[in-house]
Structure formats: structure tokens, C-alpha cells
Short mmCIF file of C-alpha atoms and ligand atoms in Angstrom, two decimals:
data_model
loop_
_atom_site.label_atom_id
_atom_site.label_comp_id
_atom_site.label_asym_id
_atom_site.label_seq_id
_atom_site.Cartn_x
_atom_site.Cartn_y
_atom_site.Cartn_z
CA UNK A 25 -19.57 -2.09 5.32
CA UNK A 26 -17.73 -4.82 4.81
CA UNK A 27 -19.23 -8.01 3.46
CA UNK A 28 -16.15 -10.68 3.11
CA UNK A 29 -12.62 -11.12 4.08
CA UNK A 30 -9.81 -13.57 3.99
CA UNK A 31 -5.89 -13.35 4.14
CA UNK A 32 -5.95 -11.83 0.58
CA UNK A 33 -8.97 -9.99 -0.42
CA UNK A 34 -11.49 -7.35 1.65
CA UNK A 35 -14.70 -7.18 -0.34
CA UNK A 36 -16.71 -3.81 0.80
CA UNK A 37 -20.79 -3.88 0.05
CA UNK A 38 -22.92 -0.62 -1.01
CA UNK A 39 -25.85 0.51 0.75
CA UNK A 40 -27.22 0.57 -2.47
CA UNK A 41 -28.38 -2.67 -4.25
CA UNK A 42 -25.81 -4.80 -2.22
CA UNK A 43 -22.92 -4.00 -4.91
CA UNK A 44 -19.41 -5.06 -4.20
CA UNK A 45 -16.44 -3.77 -4.29
CA UNK A 46 -13.08 -5.96 -4.15
CA UNK A 47 -9.48 -4.81 -2.49
CA UNK A 48 -7.33 -7.83 -2.99
CA UNK A 49 -3.63 -7.72 -1.43
CA UNK A 50 -1.28 -9.36 -3.01
CA UNK A 51 2.29 -9.77 -2.75
CA UNK A 52 3.28 -7.51 -5.42
CA UNK A 53 0.36 -4.92 -5.38
CA UNK A 54 -3.06 -3.94 -4.54
CA UNK A 55 -5.91 -4.19 -6.35
CA UNK A 56 -9.17 -2.50 -6.09
CA UNK A 57 -12.30 -3.47 -8.16
CA UNK A 58 -15.22 -1.65 -8.88
CA UNK A 59 -15.15 1.07 -5.98
CA UNK A 60 -18.36 2.23 -5.49
CA UNK A 61 -21.52 3.64 -4.59
CA UNK A 62 -21.72 6.58 -2.12
CA UNK A 63 -19.23 9.13 -1.35
CA UNK A 64 -18.63 7.75 2.38
CA UNK A 65 -18.15 4.00 0.88
CA UNK A 66 -15.55 5.01 -1.71
CA UNK A 67 -13.51 6.94 1.44
CA UNK A 68 -13.95 3.59 3.23
CA UNK A 69 -12.10 2.02 0.66
CA UNK A 70 -9.93 4.96 0.18
CA UNK A 71 -8.86 4.31 4.04
CA UNK A 72 -8.79 0.54 3.89
CA UNK A 73 -5.99 1.13 0.70
CA UNK A 74 -3.76 3.54 2.07
CA UNK A 75 -3.91 1.37 5.29
CA UNK A 76 -2.43 -2.03 3.24
CA UNK A 77 -0.97 -0.34 0.02
CA UNK A 78 2.80 0.56 1.83
CA UNK A 79 5.11 0.53 -1.50
CA UNK A 80 3.02 -1.29 -3.81
CA UNK A 81 1.72 -0.19 -6.67
CA UNK A 82 -1.78 0.65 -6.73
CA UNK A 83 -4.02 -1.59 -9.68
CA UNK A 84 -7.58 0.06 -10.82
CA UNK A 85 -10.25 -2.94 -12.00
CA UNK A 86 -13.57 -2.32 -13.92
CA UNK A 87 -15.78 -5.45 -14.58
CA UNK A 88 -17.47 -3.89 -17.07
CA UNK A 89 -18.96 -0.12 -18.16
CA UNK A 90 -22.18 0.12 -16.09
CA UNK A 91 -22.25 3.64 -14.46
CA UNK A 92 -22.48 1.80 -11.22
CA UNK A 93 -19.58 0.56 -11.34
CA UNK A 94 -17.68 2.89 -12.64
CA UNK A 95 -18.29 5.97 -10.57
CA UNK A 96 -15.46 5.82 -8.11
CA UNK A 97 -13.07 5.71 -10.84
CA UNK A 98 -11.06 9.10 -10.23
CA UNK A 99 -11.16 8.67 -6.10
CA UNK A 100 -8.11 6.52 -7.12
CA UNK A 101 -5.72 9.36 -9.30
CA UNK A 102 -2.67 7.01 -9.41
CA UNK A 103 -3.74 3.59 -10.08
CA UNK A 104 -3.64 1.94 -13.61
CA UNK A 105 -6.53 0.56 -14.76
CA UNK A 106 -7.43 -2.58 -16.31
CA UNK A 107 -10.85 -3.50 -18.58
CA UNK A 108 -11.34 -4.93 -20.94
CA UNK A 109 -11.45 -4.03 -25.61
CA UNK A 110 -15.07 -3.12 -24.94
CA UNK A 111 -14.62 -0.93 -22.04
CA UNK A 112 -11.47 1.14 -23.88
CA UNK A 113 -13.82 1.49 -26.71
CA UNK A 114 -17.27 1.70 -25.07
CA UNK A 115 -19.89 3.36 -27.65
CA UNK A 116 -21.96 5.65 -24.37
CA UNK A 117 -19.54 6.83 -22.48
CA UNK A 118 -21.43 10.23 -22.33
CA UNK A 119 -24.72 8.50 -21.74
CA UNK A 120 -22.76 6.49 -18.74
CA UNK A 121 -21.71 9.69 -17.37
CA UNK A 122 -24.86 11.69 -17.80
CA UNK A 123 -26.19 8.77 -15.80
CA UNK A 124 -23.67 9.32 -12.81
CA UNK A 125 -24.68 12.66 -12.77
CA UNK A 126 -28.20 12.09 -12.36
CA UNK A 127 -27.74 9.90 -9.59
CA UNK A 128 -25.98 12.67 -7.70
CA UNK A 129 -28.24 15.10 -8.89
CA UNK A 130 -31.27 13.08 -7.55
CA UNK A 131 -29.62 12.76 -4.27
CA UNK A 132 -27.62 15.88 -3.79
CA UNK A 133 -24.34 13.98 -3.84
CA UNK A 134 -21.30 16.13 -3.36
CA UNK A 135 -18.25 14.14 -4.17
CA UNK A 136 -14.26 15.00 -3.55
CA UNK A 137 -13.57 14.03 -6.71
CA UNK A 138 -14.17 14.08 -10.21
CA UNK A 139 -16.70 12.04 -12.75
CA UNK A 140 -15.40 10.84 -15.69
CA UNK A 141 -14.97 7.44 -17.34
CA UNK A 142 -12.21 4.75 -17.28
CA UNK A 143 -8.88 5.72 -19.47
CA UNK A 144 -8.04 1.85 -19.72
CA UNK A 145 -3.93 1.42 -19.76
CA UNK A 146 -4.44 -2.69 -19.88
CA UNK A 147 -6.58 -3.76 -21.64
CA UNK A 148 -8.16 -7.26 -21.95
CA UNK A 149 -8.67 -8.25 -25.87
CA UNK A 150 -8.82 -11.78 -25.70
CA UNK A 151 -9.66 -14.89 -23.59
CA UNK A 152 -6.67 -16.11 -21.38
CA UNK A 153 -5.14 -12.66 -21.15
CA UNK A 154 -2.90 -12.59 -18.59
CA UNK A 155 -1.04 -9.94 -15.99
CA UNK A 156 2.19 -11.21 -14.75
CA UNK A 157 3.17 -9.69 -11.59
CA UNK A 158 5.84 -11.33 -9.77
CA UNK A 159 4.82 -14.55 -7.94
CA UNK A 160 0.81 -13.66 -8.73
CA UNK A 161 -1.14 -13.64 -12.00
CA UNK A 162 -4.58 -12.55 -13.35
CA UNK A 163 -5.64 -14.59 -16.28
CA UNK A 164 -8.83 -12.19 -18.01
CA UNK A 165 -12.00 -14.08 -19.64
CA UNK A 166 -13.91 -11.78 -21.98
CA UNK A 167 -17.76 -11.95 -20.24
CA UNK A 168 -20.70 -10.34 -22.95
CA UNK A 169 -24.07 -11.11 -22.15
CA UNK A 170 -24.92 -8.62 -19.13
CA UNK A 171 -23.43 -6.09 -21.39
CA UNK A 172 -20.71 -6.27 -23.94
CA UNK A 173 -18.20 -5.35 -22.08
CA UNK A 174 -17.90 -7.12 -19.05
CA UNK A 175 -14.78 -9.13 -17.58
CA UNK A 176 -14.39 -11.95 -15.33
CA UNK A 177 -10.38 -12.05 -13.86
CA UNK A 178 -9.06 -15.32 -11.94
CA UNK A 179 -6.14 -13.81 -9.39
CA UNK A 180 -3.51 -17.14 -8.73
CA UNK A 181 -2.35 -18.45 -6.62
CA UNK A 182 -4.86 -16.59 -4.29
CA UNK A 183 -7.89 -18.14 -6.07
CA UNK A 184 -9.88 -15.05 -6.34
CA UNK A 185 -12.38 -14.70 -8.84
CA UNK A 186 -14.30 -11.76 -9.41
CA UNK A 187 -17.03 -12.05 -11.63
CA UNK A 188 -18.56 -8.80 -12.22
CA UNK A 189 -22.55 -8.93 -12.78
CA UNK A 190 -23.10 -12.36 -12.97
CA UNK A 191 -23.37 -15.08 -10.35
CA UNK A 192 -24.90 -13.55 -8.17
CA UNK A 193 -26.99 -15.80 -4.87
CA UNK A 194 -30.00 -13.57 -5.30
CA UNK A 195 -29.90 -11.38 -8.67
CA UNK A 196 -31.08 -13.85 -11.79
CA UNK A 197 -29.37 -12.40 -15.11
CA UNK A 198 -30.05 -9.27 -16.23
CA UNK A 199 -29.45 -9.71 -19.93
CA UNK A 200 -29.69 -6.29 -20.98
CA UNK A 201 -26.50 -6.77 -24.05
CA UNK A 202 -27.46 -10.49 -25.67
CA UNK A 203 -28.37 -13.74 -24.48
CA UNK A 204 -26.84 -16.30 -26.70
CA UNK A 205 -23.24 -14.79 -25.29
CA UNK A 206 -24.74 -14.54 -21.71
CA UNK A 207 -25.21 -17.98 -22.21
CA UNK A 208 -21.64 -18.56 -23.94
CA UNK A 209 -20.56 -16.39 -20.77
CA UNK A 210 -21.98 -18.74 -18.33
CA UNK A 211 -20.24 -22.02 -20.00
CA UNK A 212 -17.05 -19.90 -20.02
CA UNK A 213 -17.88 -19.74 -16.08
CA UNK A 214 -18.37 -23.90 -15.83
CA UNK A 215 -15.01 -24.04 -17.74
CA UNK A 216 -12.99 -21.37 -15.73
CA UNK A 217 -14.16 -22.82 -12.20
CA UNK A 218 -12.69 -26.45 -14.06
CA UNK A 219 -9.27 -25.32 -15.21
CA UNK A 220 -8.92 -23.28 -12.16
CA UNK A 221 -8.26 -23.54 -8.53
CA UNK A 222 -11.16 -21.35 -7.55
CA UNK A 223 -11.57 -20.35 -3.59
CA UNK A 224 -13.94 -17.26 -3.28
CA UNK A 225 -15.81 -16.07 -6.16
CA UNK A 226 -17.22 -12.75 -5.52
CA UNK A 227 -20.29 -11.45 -7.86
CA UNK A 228 -20.71 -7.75 -8.83
CA UNK A 229 -24.09 -7.48 -6.23
CA UNK A 230 -24.83 -9.88 -4.03
CA UNK A 231 -22.55 -12.64 -1.46
CA UNK A 232 -19.41 -13.70 -2.03
CA UNK A 233 -19.03 -17.66 -2.93
CA UNK A 234 -16.70 -19.02 -0.99
CA UNK A 235 -16.82 -22.58 -2.32
CA UNK A 236 -17.01 -24.27 -5.75
CA UNK A 237 -20.03 -25.73 -4.99
CA UNK A 238 -21.87 -22.42 -4.15
CA UNK A 239 -20.33 -20.87 -7.44
CA UNK A 240 -21.66 -24.39 -9.39
CA UNK A 241 -24.85 -23.86 -7.83
CA UNK A 242 -25.05 -20.00 -9.10
CA UNK A 243 -24.10 -21.13 -12.60
CA UNK A 244 -27.04 -23.69 -12.78
CA UNK A 245 -29.56 -21.65 -11.40
CA UNK A 246 -29.05 -18.74 -14.18
CA UNK A 247 -28.68 -21.62 -17.04
CA UNK A 248 -32.27 -22.81 -15.72
CA UNK A 249 -33.54 -19.68 -15.22
CA UNK A 250 -32.49 -18.49 -18.90
CA UNK A 251 -34.08 -21.82 -20.21
CA UNK A 252 -36.90 -21.56 -19.11
CA UNK A 253 -37.27 -17.71 -19.92
CA UNK A 254 -36.06 -18.84 -23.77
CA UNK A 255 -38.64 -21.68 -24.05
CA UNK A 256 -41.63 -19.78 -22.75
CA UNK A 257 -40.95 -17.01 -24.80
CA UNK A 258 -40.41 -19.64 -27.98
CA UNK A 259 -43.91 -21.45 -26.89
CA UNK A 260 -45.03 -17.59 -26.03
CA UNK A 261 -46.11 -18.68 -22.52
CA UNK A 262 -47.21 -15.93 -20.62
CA UNK A 263 -48.19 -18.00 -17.67
CA UNK A 264 -44.58 -18.67 -17.51
CA UNK A 265 -43.10 -15.43 -17.91
CA UNK A 266 -45.01 -14.36 -15.01
CA UNK A 267 -43.54 -16.70 -13.27
CA UNK A 268 -40.75 -15.96 -13.85
CA UNK A 269 -40.99 -12.14 -12.99
CA UNK A 270 -42.57 -13.18 -9.80
CA UNK A 271 -38.77 -14.79 -8.86
CA UNK A 272 -36.91 -11.92 -9.36
CA UNK A 273 -35.66 -10.82 -6.14
CA UNK A 274 -36.54 -6.99 -4.84
CA UNK A 275 -39.64 -6.29 -7.27
CA UNK A 276 -40.02 -3.08 -8.45
CA UNK A 277 -40.09 -1.31 -11.57
CA UNK A 278 -36.47 -1.63 -12.17
CA UNK A 279 -37.27 -5.65 -12.21
CA UNK A 280 -40.04 -5.24 -14.31
CA UNK A 281 -37.64 -3.13 -16.78
CA UNK A 282 -35.37 -5.96 -16.38
CA UNK A 283 -37.44 -8.85 -17.19
CA UNK A 284 -39.32 -7.13 -20.09
CA UNK A 285 -35.52 -6.55 -21.78
CA UNK A 286 -34.97 -10.28 -21.03
CA UNK A 287 -37.69 -11.06 -23.38
CA UNK A 288 -37.49 -9.09 -26.05
CA UNK A 289 -33.20 -9.62 -26.40
CA UNK A 290 -34.58 -13.31 -26.40
CA UNK A 291 -37.81 -12.55 -28.89
CA UNK A 292 -34.68 -10.44 -31.18
CA UNK A 293 -32.32 -13.63 -30.50
CA UNK A 294 -34.37 -16.70 -30.42
CA UNK A 295 -37.41 -15.47 -32.63
CA UNK A 296 -35.70 -13.23 -34.83
CA UNK A 297 -37.55 -9.96 -34.30
CA UNK A 298 -36.65 -6.32 -34.92
CA UNK A 299 -34.91 -4.70 -31.94
CA UNK A 300 -37.23 -1.72 -31.32
CA UNK A 301 -36.32 1.67 -32.98
CA UNK A 302 -34.20 3.73 -30.69
ZN1 LIG B 14 -23.95 -3.62 -11.69
#
């Protein structure tokens, strides 16, 4: 379903995990970000693209390599693919594809396109890297923390920021990669807000933010949560850790595991605990 629309972008929201897919209609190209999850939802996105594309080239961008975000890759075979160097050299490509196959088998899902890991053609390897097409400029920033391979994308003059799995209105940080890098990425988010004229920001899960105040509020929400959880871990304050777990929306086995993972990564990076043996 369409969650948000303006002159330049249409944000689709999956029935699963409130995952977003952004389609940007620039003067010079059409860009699809993270097409997902279910076949009928990917088909709806394809039909929208077919309606608006005309003779414009199609670009496909992945905000990071988590399986839910790359699941629709081969539904757009003619597109030029943009992603980070971390995505291009992803160390667990096979495991990620297995997660997709497992999901599809669990729910008896047939897809009319193959499952593959994205082959990145335009590699984002540094902060501030640009892709200029006519009057439209995409500026990319490395955004590690949630995963090692995240990117932020700012599209100007449209004022669009696609953030991947950061800055949700309801989902607290899932660290899974590095808490210190997550904190750096949030600082980078503040810099982006100061240095670009942002009109809308689309997170990987949840509602599109359509004011700078709202984006700032979300940066602060994530920073406050991390500050509190780090302090609780440093002081071994189990009560506060439990409180913070309860603040996660849609409590489930999944949020419980994410909370435990957040704590163990903080222990490792702030208390020098060794990572668990794999
Ligand atoms: Zn995600």
C-alpha cells in the first residue's frame, strides 16, 4: 500500500514489519529503493514504476544487505544497482539468500523472479560521494551501526533523504553490528540535517517524516535510548535494562532477541567483553 506520496516520491509500505520501499521520480531517472516483501507488493511497485518510467533509466538502490531489503532485487533486471562497498563485498551473501528461501518456504511463497544477492554497479565507498544526473544530485553517506553496510542517500533538489534502518518513528535501534558506529551514524544524521535542505526522510520501517523537527526528534529518540542503555550496561543496572526492553514497540521474541543483542554488543564495545564464540 502507498504510505506517503508527494510530487517526487511514492513510499510503499509492506504488510510486514512496516517495511518501506521508496520510488523517486526525478527529472532524469526513476529510482527504486529496497523493493519488498511479498510478491503482490513487489508487483504493485513494478506497475507503479512502469506507469511513471517512460524513457528514463531505472536505478535500484539498497540501503543495506539485510534479507528483507534485498528480497525484490531481481524483479527489476534492467536497473543499475547502487549500494555501499560493504554491500558489494558482503561477507554473508549465501546466508542472506538462505534467509529469503527460508522465509518463502515457511509461507509457501512463489516469486516470479529469481532470488539473488545484488551485484552493485555504483559503489558508495566514502562519505559525500555523489552521483550527478542532469539537475539531480544524489549524495551518499556511509551509515554503519545497524549493519556494516548501510548508506544514507540525499536527493537534491528534491529534498529527499532515504535512511534505511535508522530514524524510525517507532522502532528503537537494533544494533546488530556496532554501537559506537551506530552513535557515529546518528551524529552524521544531525550533520546531514544541518547541511542539506531536507523536506522528507524515509526510514526503512515506519512512517515518512515530513519536517526537519520530526527528523531531529527521531535522532534524539535513538540517541537517548542508546545513552540510557549504555549507562545501564556500564552500571549493570538490570532494572533500567528491563525498562528499556519494554519500550520496544510490538514486543515479541524478535524484540527480546534484539534487546539482548544490543546489550551484548554494548558490553563488548564499552566493557571489553569478548564476543560470544560462533
Ligand atoms: Zn530492515
